[in-house]
PDB file of C-alpha atoms in Angstrom:
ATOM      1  CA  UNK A  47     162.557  91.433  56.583  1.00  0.00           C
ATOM      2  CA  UNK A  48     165.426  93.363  54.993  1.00  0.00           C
ATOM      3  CA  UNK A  49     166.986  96.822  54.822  1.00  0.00           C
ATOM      4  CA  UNK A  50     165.046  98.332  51.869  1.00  0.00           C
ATOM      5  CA  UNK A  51     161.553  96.352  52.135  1.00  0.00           C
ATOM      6  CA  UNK A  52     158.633  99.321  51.801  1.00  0.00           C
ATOM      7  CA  UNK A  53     155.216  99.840  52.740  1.00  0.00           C
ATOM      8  CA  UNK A  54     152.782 101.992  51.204  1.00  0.00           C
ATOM      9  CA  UNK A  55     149.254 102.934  52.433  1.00  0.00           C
ATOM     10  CA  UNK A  56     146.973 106.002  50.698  1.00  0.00           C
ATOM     11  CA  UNK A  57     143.564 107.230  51.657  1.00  0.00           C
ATOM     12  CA  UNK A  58     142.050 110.897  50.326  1.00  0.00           C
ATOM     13  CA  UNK A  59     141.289 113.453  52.685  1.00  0.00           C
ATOM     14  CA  UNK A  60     137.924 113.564  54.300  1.00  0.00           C
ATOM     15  CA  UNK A  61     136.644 115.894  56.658  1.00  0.00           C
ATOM     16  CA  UNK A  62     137.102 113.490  59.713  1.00  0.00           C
ATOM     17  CA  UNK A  63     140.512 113.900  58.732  1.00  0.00           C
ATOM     18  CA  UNK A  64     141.078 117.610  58.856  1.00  0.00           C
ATOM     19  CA  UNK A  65     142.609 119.745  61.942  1.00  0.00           C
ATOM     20  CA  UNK A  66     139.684 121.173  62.408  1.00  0.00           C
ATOM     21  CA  UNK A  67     138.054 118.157  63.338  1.00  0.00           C
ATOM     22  CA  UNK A  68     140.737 116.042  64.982  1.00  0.00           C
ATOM     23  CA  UNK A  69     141.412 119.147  67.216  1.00  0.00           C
ATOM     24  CA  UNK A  70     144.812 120.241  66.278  1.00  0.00           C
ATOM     25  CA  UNK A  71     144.047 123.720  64.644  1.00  0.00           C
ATOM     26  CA  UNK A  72     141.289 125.573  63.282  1.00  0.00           C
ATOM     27  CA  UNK A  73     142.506 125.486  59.460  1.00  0.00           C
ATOM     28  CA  UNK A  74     140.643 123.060  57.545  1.00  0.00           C
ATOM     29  CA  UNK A  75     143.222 121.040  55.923  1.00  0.00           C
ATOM     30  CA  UNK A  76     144.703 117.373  56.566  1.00  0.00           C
ATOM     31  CA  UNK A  77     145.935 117.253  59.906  1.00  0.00           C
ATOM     32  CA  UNK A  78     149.258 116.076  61.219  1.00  0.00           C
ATOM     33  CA  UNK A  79     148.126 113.586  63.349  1.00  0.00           C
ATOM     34  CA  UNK A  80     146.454 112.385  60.578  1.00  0.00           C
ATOM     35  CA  UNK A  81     149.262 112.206  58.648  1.00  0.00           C
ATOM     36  CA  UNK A  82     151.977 110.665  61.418  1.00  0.00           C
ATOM     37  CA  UNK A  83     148.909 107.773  61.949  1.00  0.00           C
ATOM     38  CA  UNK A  84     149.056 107.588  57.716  1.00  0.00           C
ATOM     39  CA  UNK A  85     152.781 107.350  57.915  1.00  0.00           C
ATOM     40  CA  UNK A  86     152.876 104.882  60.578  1.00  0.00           C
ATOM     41  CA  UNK A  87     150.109 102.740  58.591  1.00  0.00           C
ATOM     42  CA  UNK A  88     152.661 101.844  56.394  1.00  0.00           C
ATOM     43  CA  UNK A  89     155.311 101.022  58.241  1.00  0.00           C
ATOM     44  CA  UNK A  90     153.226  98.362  60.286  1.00  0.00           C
ATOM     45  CA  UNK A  91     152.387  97.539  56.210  1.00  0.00           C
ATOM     46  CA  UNK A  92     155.769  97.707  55.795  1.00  0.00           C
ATOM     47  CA  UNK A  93     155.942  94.605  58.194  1.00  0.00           C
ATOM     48  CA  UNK A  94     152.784  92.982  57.524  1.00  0.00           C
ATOM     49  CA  UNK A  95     153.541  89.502  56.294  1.00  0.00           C
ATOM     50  CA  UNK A  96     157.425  89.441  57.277  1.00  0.00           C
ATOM     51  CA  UNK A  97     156.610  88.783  61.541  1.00  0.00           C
ATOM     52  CA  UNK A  98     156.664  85.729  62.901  1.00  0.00           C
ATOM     53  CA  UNK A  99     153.404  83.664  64.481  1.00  0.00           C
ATOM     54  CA  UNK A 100     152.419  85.383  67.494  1.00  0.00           C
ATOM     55  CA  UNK A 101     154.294  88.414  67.040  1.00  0.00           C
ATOM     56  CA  UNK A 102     153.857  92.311  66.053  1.00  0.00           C
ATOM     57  CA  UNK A 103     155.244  95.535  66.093  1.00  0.00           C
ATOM     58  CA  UNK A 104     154.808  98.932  68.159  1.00  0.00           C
ATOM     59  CA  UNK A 105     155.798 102.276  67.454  1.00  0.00           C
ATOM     60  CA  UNK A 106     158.208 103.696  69.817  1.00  0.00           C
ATOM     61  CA  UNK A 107     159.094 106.957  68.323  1.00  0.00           C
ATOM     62  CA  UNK A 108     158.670 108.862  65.512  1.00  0.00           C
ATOM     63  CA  UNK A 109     159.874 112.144  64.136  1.00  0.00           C
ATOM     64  CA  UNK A 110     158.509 113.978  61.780  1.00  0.00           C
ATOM     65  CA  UNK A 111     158.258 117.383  59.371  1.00  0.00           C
ATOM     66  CA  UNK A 112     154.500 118.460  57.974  1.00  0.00           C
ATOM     67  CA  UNK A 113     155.927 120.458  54.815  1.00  0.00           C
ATOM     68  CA  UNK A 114     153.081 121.201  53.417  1.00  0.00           C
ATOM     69  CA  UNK A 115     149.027 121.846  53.451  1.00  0.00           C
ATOM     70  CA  UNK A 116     146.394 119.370  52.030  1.00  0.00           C
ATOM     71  CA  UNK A 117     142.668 120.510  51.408  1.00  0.00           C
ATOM     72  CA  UNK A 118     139.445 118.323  51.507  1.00  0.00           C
ATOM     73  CA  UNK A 119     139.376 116.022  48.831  1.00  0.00           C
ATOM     74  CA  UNK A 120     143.002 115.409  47.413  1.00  0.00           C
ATOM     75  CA  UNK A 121     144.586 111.881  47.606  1.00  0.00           C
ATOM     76  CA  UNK A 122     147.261 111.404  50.067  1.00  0.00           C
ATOM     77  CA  UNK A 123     149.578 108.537  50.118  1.00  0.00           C
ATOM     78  CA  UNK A 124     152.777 107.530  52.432  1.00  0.00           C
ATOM     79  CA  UNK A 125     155.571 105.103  52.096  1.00  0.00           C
ATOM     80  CA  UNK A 126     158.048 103.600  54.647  1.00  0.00           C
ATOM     81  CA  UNK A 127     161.359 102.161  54.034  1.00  0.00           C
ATOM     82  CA  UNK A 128     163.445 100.267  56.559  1.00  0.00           C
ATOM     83  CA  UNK A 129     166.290 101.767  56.938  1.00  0.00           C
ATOM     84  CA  UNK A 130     167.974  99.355  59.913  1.00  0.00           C
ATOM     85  CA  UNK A 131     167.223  96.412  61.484  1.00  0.00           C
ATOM     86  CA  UNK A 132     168.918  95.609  65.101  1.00  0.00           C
ATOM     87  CA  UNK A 133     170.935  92.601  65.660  1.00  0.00           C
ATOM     88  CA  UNK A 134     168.165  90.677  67.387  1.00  0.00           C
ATOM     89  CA  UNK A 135     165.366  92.017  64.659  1.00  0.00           C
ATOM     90  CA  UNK A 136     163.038  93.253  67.101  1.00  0.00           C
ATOM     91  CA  UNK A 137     164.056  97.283  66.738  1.00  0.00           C
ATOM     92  CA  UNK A 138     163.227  98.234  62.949  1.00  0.00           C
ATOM     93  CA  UNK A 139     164.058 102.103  62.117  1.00  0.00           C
ATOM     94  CA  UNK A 140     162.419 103.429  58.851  1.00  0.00           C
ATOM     95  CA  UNK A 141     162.027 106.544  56.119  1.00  0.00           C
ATOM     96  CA  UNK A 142     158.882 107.614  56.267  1.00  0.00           C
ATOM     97  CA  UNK A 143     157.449 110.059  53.105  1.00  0.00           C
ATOM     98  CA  UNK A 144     153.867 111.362  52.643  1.00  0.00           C
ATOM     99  CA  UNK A 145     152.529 113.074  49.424  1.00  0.00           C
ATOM    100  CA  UNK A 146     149.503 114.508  47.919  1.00  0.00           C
ATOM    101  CA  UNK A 147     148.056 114.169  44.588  1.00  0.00           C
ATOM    102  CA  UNK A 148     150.451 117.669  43.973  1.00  0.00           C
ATOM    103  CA  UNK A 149     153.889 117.634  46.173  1.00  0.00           C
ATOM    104  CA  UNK A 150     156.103 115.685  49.007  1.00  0.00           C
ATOM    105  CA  UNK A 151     153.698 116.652  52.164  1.00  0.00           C
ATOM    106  CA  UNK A 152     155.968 115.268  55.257  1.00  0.00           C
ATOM    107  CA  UNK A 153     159.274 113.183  55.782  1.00  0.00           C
ATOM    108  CA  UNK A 154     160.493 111.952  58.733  1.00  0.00           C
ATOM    109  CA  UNK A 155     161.644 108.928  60.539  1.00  0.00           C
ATOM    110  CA  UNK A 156     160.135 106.103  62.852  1.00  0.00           C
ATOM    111  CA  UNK A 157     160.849 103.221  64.747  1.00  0.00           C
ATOM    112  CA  UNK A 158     159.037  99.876  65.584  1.00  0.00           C
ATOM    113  CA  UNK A 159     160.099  97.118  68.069  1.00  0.00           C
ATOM    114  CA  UNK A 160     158.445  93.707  67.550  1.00  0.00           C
ATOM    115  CA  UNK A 161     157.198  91.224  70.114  1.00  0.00           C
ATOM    116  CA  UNK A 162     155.182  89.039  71.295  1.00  0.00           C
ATOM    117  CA  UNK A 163     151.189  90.162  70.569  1.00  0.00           C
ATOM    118  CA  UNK A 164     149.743  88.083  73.922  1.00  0.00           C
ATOM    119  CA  UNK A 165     152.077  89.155  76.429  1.00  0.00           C
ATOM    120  CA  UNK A 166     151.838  92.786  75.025  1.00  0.00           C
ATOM    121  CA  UNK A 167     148.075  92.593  75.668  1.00  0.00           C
ATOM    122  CA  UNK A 168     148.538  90.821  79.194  1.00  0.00           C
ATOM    123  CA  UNK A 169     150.869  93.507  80.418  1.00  0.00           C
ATOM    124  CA  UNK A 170     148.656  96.412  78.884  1.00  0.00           C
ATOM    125  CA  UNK A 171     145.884  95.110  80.268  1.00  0.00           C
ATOM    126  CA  UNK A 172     147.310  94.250  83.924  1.00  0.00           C
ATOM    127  CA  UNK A 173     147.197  98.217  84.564  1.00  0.00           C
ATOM    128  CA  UNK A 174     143.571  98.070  84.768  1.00  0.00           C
ATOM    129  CA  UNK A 175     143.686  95.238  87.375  1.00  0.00           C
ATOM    130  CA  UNK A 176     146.212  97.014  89.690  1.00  0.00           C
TER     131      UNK A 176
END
């Protein structure tokens, strides 16, 4: 992976999809959390083929702006661009953009740490044993 590789992901708003139904407002138009979970699609996109055997990637924070509203029906589409890469490669920062079919609909940034998939999982799941 390098500074500059990109993701993209797109889907078109459905009504699953709107605030309305995903429970964060009563406006029916794409949601945020919709859009952050869009966003962060293509970051893990982003880094799709480039980890090693074994490994993925998390989200560990992201920050975002919703600039503008979606209604049912219109394409939306967002991109991620790494931006930095630590010294070890397992804390990726990226640019993350969202559009509709009309305007730039959110910008923001987020980061991803990669690791091992299996000891993830073992850790995660340990909680449930305790």
């Amino acid at each position: 992976m390098n500074i500059g590789d990109k993701g993209e992901i797109s889907t078109k708003v459905t009504e699953s999809l709107l605030a309305t139904n995903v429970g964060s407002g009563d406006v029916e138009v794409y949601s945020t959390p919709s859009m952050v979970a869009l966003m962060e699609g293509a970051s893990v996109q982003c880094l799709k083929e480039k980890l090693g055997e074994g490994q993925t990637s998390v989200g560990t924070s992201i920050s975002i702006k919703h600039l503008a509203a979606t209604p049912l029906s219109l394409n939306v589409r967002a991109t991620a661009e790494i931006t930095s890469i630590s010294s070890d490669n397992k804390k990726i920062s990226f640019k993350i953009l969202a559009y509709d079919d009309k305007e730039l609909i959110g910008e923001g940034t987020h980061e991803r740490f990669v690791l091992n998939k299996e000891r993830f999982l073992q850790k995660s799941n340990s909680k449930s044993q305790q």
